[in-house]
Tab-separated table of C-alpha atoms and ligand atoms in Angstrom:
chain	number	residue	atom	x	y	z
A	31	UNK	CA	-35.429	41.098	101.224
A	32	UNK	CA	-33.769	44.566	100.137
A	33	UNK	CA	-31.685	44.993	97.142
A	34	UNK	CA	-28.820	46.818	97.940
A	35	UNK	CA	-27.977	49.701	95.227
A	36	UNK	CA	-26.935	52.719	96.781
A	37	UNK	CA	-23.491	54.149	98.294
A	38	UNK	CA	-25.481	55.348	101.150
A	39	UNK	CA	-27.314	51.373	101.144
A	40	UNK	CA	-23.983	50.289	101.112
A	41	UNK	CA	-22.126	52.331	104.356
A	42	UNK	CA	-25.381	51.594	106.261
A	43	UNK	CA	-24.699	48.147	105.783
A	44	UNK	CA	-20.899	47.736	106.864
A	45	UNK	CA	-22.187	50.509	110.135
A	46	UNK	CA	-25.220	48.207	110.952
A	47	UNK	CA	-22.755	45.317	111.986
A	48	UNK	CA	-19.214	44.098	113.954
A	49	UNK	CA	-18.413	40.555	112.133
A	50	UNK	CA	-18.900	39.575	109.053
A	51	UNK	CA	-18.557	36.073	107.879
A	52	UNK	CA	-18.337	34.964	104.112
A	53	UNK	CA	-18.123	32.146	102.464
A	54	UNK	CA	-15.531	31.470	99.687
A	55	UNK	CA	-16.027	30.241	96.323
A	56	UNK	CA	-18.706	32.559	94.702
A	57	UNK	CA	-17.842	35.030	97.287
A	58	UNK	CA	-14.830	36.016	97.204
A	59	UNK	CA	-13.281	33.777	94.172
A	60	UNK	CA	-14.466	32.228	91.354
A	61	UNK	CA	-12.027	29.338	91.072
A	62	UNK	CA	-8.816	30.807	91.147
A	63	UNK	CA	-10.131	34.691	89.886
A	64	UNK	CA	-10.834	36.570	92.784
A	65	UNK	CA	-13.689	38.515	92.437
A	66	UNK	CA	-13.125	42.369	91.555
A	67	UNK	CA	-12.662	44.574	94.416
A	68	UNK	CA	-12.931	41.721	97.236
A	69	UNK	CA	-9.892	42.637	98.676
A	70	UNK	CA	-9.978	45.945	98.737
A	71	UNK	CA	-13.468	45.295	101.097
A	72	UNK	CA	-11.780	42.836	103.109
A	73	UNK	CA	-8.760	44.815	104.010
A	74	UNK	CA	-11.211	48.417	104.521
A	75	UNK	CA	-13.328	45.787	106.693
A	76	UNK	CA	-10.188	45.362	109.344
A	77	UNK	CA	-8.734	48.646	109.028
A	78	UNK	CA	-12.313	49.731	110.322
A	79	UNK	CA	-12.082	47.041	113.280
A	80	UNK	CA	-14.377	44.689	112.090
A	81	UNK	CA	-14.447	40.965	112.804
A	82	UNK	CA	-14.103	38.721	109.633
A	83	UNK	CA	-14.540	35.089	109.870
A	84	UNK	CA	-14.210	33.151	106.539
A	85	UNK	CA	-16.519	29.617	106.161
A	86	UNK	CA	-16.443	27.660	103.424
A	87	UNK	CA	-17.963	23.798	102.555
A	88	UNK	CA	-14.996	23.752	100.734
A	89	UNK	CA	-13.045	20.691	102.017
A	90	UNK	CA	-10.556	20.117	99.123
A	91	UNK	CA	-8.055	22.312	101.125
A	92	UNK	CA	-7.071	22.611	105.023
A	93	UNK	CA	-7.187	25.231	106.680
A	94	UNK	CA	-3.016	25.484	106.041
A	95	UNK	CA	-3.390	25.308	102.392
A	96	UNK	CA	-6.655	28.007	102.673
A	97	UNK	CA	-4.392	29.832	104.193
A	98	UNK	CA	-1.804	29.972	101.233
A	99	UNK	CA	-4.476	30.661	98.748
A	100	UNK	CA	-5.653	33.693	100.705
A	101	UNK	CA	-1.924	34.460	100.948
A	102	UNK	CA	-1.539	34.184	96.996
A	103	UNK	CA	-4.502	36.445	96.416
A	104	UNK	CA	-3.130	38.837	98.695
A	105	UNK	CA	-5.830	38.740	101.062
A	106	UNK	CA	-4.828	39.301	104.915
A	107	UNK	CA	-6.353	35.853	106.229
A	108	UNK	CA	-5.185	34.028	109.466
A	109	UNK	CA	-5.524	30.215	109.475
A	110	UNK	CA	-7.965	30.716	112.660
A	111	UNK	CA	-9.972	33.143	111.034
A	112	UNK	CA	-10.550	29.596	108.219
A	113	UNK	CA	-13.226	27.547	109.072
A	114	UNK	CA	-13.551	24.807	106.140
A	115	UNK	CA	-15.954	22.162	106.466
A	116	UNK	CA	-12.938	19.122	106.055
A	117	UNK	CA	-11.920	21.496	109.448
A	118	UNK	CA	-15.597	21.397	110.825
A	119	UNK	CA	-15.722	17.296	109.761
A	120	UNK	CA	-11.971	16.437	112.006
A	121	UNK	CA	-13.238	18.329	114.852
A	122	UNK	CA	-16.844	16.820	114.610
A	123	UNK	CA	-15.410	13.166	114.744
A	124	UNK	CA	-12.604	13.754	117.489
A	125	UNK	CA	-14.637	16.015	119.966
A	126	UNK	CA	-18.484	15.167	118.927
A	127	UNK	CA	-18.111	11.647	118.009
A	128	UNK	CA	-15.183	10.783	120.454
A	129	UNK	CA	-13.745	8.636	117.696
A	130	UNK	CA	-11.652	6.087	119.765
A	131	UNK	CA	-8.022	6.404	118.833
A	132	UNK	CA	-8.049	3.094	117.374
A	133	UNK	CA	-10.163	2.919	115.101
A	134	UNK	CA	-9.456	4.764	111.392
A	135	UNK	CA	-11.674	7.255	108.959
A	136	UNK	CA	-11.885	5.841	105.514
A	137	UNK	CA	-11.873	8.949	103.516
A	138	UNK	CA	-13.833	9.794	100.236
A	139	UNK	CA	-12.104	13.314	99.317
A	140	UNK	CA	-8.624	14.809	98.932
A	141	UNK	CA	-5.562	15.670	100.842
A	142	UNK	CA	-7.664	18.705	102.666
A	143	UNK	CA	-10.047	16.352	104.426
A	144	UNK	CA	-6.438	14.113	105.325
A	145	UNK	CA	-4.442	17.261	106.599
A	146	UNK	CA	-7.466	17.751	109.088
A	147	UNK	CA	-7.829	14.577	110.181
A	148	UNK	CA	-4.056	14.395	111.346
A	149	UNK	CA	-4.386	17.627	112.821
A	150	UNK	CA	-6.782	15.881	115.099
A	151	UNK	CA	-4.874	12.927	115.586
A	152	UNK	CA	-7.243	10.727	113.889
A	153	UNK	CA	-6.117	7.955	111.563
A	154	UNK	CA	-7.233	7.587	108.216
A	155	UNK	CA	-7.277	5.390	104.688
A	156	UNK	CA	-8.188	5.954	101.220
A	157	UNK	CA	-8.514	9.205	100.306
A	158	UNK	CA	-5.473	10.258	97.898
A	159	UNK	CA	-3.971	6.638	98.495
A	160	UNK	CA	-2.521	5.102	94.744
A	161	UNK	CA	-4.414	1.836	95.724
A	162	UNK	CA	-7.536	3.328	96.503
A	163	UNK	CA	-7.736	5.992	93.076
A	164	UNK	CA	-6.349	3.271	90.339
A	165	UNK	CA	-8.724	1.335	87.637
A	166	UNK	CA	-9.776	-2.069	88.437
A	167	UNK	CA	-10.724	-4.649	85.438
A	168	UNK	CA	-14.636	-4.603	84.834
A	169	UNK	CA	-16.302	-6.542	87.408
A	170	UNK	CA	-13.237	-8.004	88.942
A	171	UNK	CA	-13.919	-7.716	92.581
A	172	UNK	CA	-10.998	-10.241	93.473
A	173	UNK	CA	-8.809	-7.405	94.562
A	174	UNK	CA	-11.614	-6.524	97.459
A	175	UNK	CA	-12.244	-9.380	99.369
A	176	UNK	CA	-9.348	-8.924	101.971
A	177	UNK	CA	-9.403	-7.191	105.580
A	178	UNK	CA	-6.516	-5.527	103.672
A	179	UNK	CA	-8.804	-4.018	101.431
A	180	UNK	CA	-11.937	-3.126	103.705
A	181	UNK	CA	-9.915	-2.722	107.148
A	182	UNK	CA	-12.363	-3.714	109.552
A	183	UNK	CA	-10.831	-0.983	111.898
A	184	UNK	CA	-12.785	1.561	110.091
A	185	UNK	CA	-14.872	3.309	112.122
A	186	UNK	CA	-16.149	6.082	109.950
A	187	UNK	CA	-16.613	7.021	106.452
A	188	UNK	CA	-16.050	10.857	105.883
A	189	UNK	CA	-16.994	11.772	102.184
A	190	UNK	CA	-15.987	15.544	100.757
A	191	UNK	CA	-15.056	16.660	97.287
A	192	UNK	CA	-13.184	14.860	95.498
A	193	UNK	CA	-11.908	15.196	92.054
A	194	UNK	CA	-10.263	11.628	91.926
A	195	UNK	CA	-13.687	9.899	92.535
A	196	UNK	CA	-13.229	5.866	91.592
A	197	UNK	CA	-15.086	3.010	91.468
A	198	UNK	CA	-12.759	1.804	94.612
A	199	UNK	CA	-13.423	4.232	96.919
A	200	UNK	CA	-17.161	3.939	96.499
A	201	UNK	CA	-16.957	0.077	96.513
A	202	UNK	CA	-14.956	0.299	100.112
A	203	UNK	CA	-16.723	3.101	101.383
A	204	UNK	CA	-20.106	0.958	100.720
A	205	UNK	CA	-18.840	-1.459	102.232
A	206	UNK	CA	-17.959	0.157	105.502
A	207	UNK	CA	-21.253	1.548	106.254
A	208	UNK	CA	-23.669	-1.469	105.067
A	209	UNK	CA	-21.532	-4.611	106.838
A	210	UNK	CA	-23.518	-5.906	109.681
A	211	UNK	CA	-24.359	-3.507	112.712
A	212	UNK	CA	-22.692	-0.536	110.632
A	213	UNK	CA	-25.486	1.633	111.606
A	214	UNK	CA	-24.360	0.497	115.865
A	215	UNK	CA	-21.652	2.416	118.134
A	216	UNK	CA	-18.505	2.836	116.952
A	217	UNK	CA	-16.161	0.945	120.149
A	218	UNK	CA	-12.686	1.401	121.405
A	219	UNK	CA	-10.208	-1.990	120.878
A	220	UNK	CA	-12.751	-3.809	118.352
A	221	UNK	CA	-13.184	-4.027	115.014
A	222	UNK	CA	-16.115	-4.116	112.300
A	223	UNK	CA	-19.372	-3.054	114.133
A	224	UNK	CA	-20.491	0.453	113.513
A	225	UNK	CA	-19.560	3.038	111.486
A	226	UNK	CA	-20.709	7.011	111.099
A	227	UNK	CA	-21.320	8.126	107.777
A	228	UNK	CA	-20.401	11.793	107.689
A	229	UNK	CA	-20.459	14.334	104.663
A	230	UNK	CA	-18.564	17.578	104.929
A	231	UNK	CA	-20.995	18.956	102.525
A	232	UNK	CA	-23.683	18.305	100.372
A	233	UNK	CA	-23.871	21.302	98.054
A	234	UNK	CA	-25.056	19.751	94.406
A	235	UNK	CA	-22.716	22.213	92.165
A	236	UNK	CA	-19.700	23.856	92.610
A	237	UNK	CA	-19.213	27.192	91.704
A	238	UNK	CA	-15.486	27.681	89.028
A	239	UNK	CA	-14.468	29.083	86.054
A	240	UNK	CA	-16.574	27.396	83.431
A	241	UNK	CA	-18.823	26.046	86.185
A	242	UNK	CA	-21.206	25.384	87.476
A	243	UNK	CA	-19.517	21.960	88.485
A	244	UNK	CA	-20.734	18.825	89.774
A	245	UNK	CA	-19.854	19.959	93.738
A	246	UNK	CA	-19.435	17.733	96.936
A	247	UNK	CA	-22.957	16.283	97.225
A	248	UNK	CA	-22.829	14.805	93.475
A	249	UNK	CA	-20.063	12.767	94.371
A	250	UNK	CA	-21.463	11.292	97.692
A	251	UNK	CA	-24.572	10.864	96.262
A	252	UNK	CA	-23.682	7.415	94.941
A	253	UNK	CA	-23.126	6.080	98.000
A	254	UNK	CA	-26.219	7.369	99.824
A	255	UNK	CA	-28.008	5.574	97.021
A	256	UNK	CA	-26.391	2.596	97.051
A	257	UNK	CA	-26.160	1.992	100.627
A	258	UNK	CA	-29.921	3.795	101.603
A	259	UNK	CA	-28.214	5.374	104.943
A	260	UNK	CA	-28.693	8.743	105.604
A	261	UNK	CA	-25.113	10.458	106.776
A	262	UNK	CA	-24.844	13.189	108.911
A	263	UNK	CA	-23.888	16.300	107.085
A	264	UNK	CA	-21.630	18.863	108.460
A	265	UNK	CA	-21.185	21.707	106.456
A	266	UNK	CA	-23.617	25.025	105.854
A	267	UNK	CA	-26.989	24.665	106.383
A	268	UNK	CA	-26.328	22.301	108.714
A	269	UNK	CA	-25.700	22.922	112.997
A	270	UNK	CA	-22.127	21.234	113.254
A	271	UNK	CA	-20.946	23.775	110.881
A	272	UNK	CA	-22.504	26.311	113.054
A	273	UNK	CA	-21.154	25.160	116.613
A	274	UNK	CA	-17.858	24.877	115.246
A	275	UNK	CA	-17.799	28.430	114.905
A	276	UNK	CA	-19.812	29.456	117.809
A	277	UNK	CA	-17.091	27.187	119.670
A	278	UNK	CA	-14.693	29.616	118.785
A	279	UNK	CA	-16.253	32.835	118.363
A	280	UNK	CA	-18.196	34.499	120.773
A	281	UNK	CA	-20.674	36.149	118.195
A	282	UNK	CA	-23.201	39.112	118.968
A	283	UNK	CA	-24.889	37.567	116.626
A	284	UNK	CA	-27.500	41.016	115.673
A	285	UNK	CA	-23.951	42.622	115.121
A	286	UNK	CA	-23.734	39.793	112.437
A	287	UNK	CA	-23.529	39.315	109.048
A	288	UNK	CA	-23.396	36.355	106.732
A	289	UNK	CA	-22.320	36.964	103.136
A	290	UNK	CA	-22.954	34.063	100.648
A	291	UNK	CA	-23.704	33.150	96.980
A	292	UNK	CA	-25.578	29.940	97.551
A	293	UNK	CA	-29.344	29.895	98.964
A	294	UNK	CA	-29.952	26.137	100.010
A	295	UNK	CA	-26.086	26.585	101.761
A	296	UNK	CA	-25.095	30.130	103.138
A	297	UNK	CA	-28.468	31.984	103.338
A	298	UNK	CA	-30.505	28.749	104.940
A	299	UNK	CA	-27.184	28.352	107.106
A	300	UNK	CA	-27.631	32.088	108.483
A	301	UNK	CA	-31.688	31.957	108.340
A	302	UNK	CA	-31.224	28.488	110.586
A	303	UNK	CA	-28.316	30.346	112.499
A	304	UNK	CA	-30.359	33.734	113.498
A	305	UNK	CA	-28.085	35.825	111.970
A	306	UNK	CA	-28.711	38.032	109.121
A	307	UNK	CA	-27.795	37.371	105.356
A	308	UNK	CA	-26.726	39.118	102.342
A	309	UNK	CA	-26.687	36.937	98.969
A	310	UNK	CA	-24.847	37.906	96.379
A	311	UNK	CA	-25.205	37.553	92.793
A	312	UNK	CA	-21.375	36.459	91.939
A	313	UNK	CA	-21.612	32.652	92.426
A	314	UNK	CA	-24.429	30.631	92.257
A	315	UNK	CA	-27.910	31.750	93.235
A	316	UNK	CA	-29.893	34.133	91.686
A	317	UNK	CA	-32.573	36.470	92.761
A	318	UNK	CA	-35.270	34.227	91.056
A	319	UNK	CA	-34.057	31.060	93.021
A	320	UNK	CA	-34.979	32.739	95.782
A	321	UNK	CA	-38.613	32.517	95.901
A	322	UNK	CA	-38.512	28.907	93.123
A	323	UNK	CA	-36.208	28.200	96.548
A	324	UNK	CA	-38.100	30.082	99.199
A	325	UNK	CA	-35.180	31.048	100.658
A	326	UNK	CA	-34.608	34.650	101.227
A	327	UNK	CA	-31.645	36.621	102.312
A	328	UNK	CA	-32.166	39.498	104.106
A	329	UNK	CA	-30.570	41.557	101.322
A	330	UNK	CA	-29.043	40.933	98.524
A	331	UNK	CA	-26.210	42.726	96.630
A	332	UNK	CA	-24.092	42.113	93.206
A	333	UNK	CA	-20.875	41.638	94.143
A	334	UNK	CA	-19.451	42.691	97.234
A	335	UNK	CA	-16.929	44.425	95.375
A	336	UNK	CA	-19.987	46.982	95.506
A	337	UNK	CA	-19.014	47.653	99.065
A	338	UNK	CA	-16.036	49.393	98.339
A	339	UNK	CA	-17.640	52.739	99.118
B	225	DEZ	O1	-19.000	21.268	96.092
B	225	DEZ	C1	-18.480	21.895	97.034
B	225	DEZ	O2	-17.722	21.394	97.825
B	225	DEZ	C2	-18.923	23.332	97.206
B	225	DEZ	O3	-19.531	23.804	96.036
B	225	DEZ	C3	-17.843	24.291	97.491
B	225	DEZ	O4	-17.020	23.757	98.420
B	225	DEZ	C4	-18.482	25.582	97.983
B	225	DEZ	O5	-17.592	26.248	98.779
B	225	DEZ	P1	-18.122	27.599	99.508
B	225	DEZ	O6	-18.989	28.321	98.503
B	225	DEZ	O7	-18.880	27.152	100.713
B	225	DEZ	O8	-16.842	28.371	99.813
B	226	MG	MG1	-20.064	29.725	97.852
């Protein structure tokens, strides 16, 4: 692990490889407050022919609405250059999981994790719903006995971040994955019977102005308690993250370089991945995590706003 703190550290670095891939928030933005001199990298990085790929466990947002925020920080971004994990999740379920066209994704998360699921094709409930995010009187259940209210046409429970967490969704989304045989296939033209359990990410904190805040994993963490299943997780570290982008990009993958701010996400994602890693110090590892973590980037750099050399 090599400290980068040089001009001449820094153009060895962006000569040494063709693609670079970053993640997001602690990356490139804190929040909404992009981090100084990250555009000004990004835009030398394609006037110098490189490839940049962005991936973020970020599924509050599709990759449409990423694509306006890049737009409104003036940062040259095309939607397929966007790889969010409520992107990752929709294509996991349609063309991993083969979800039959019948049956419907209850969703823990916001409109991000919806926009991607229609993008697929794939039905959905909860979510941003007004039924599913209002209060209910304390311990009055009477409002969740019906097939109205846990649609046995479920097939999957897809949990994300989700800033309008409720007592409902939770309830329902327990509900899906623990009735009888839940943990079973998931079958065209029936109902009830299995269901996946899928995270888009499981990152504890989430790196904003003010932060950290309680990220993604927090908020499904509930449920995994409650319900003692173990979901299968799609965002960075884990592989479906990975072959999403390896389905679309043809990587050379010693020509590549992941840039992240989180250890236990970006850096284990590359270290798992084979491809090299650069941490930097702008979201929400530090240098110290790194061995308390033993986890360790193959360099590591402030900001990449350092870059601009
Ligand atoms: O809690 C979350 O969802 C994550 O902290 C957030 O999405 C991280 O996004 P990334 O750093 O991967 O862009
Ligand atoms: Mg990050």
């Amino acid at each position: 692990m090599s400290k980068l703190t040089t001009k001449e550290e820094y153009a060895d670095l962006l000569s040494r490889y063709d693609a670079f891939l970053f993640d997001c928030d602690g990356v490139l933005w804190s929040g909404d407050d992009l981090i100084p001199g990250a555009k000004e990298v990004l835009s030398k990085l394609r006037s110098s022919g490189k490839q940049v790929v962005f991936v973020t466990n970020n599924a509050s947002k599709s990759r449409r609405s990423y694509k306006g925020k890049f737009d409104k920080m003036g940062i040259e971004a095309s939607e397929s250059e966007i790889i969010s994990s409520s992107y990752a999740a929709a294509v996991y379920l349609k063309d991993v999981l083969k979800m039959p066209a019948d049956r419907k994704v209850y969703v823990l998360g916001m409109d991000g994790i919806e926009e991607e699921l229609n993008a697929v094709g794939i039905q959905y409930c909860g979510g941003t719903d007004p039924d599913d995010n209002r209060f209910l009187p304390a311990l009055d259940f009477s409002s969740l006995q019906s097939e109205e209210a846990i649609d046995p046409s479920v097939g999957a429970v897809l949990c994300g971040f989700d800033m309008h967490m409720s007592y409902i969704k939770l309830a329902k989304a327990f509900k899906h994955i623990t009735r009888p045989g839940a943990e079973g296939p998931v079958e065209a033209g029936k109902k009830g019977g299995g269901c996946h359990f899928i995270l888009t990410n499981d990152d504890s904190t989430f790196p904003a102005k003010g932060g950290p805040w309680p990220g993604a994993g927090s908020l499904s963490a509930p449920l995994i308690f409650a319900s003692k299943r173990k979901p299968t997780i799609v965002g960075k570290p884990h592989q479906p993250m990975l072959d999403t982008i390896e389905s679309i990009y043809n990587l050379d993958k010693p020509r590549t370089l992941f840039i992240g701010d989180r250890l236990d996400t970006d850096i284990a994602f590359a270290n798992n991945g084979g491809i090299d890693s650069l941490l930097v110090l702008t979201g929400i590892s530090t240098v110290e995590d790194c061995d308390k973590q033993g986890i360790h980037p193959k360099y590591v750099l402030d900001s990449i706003g350092n870059l601009n050399v």
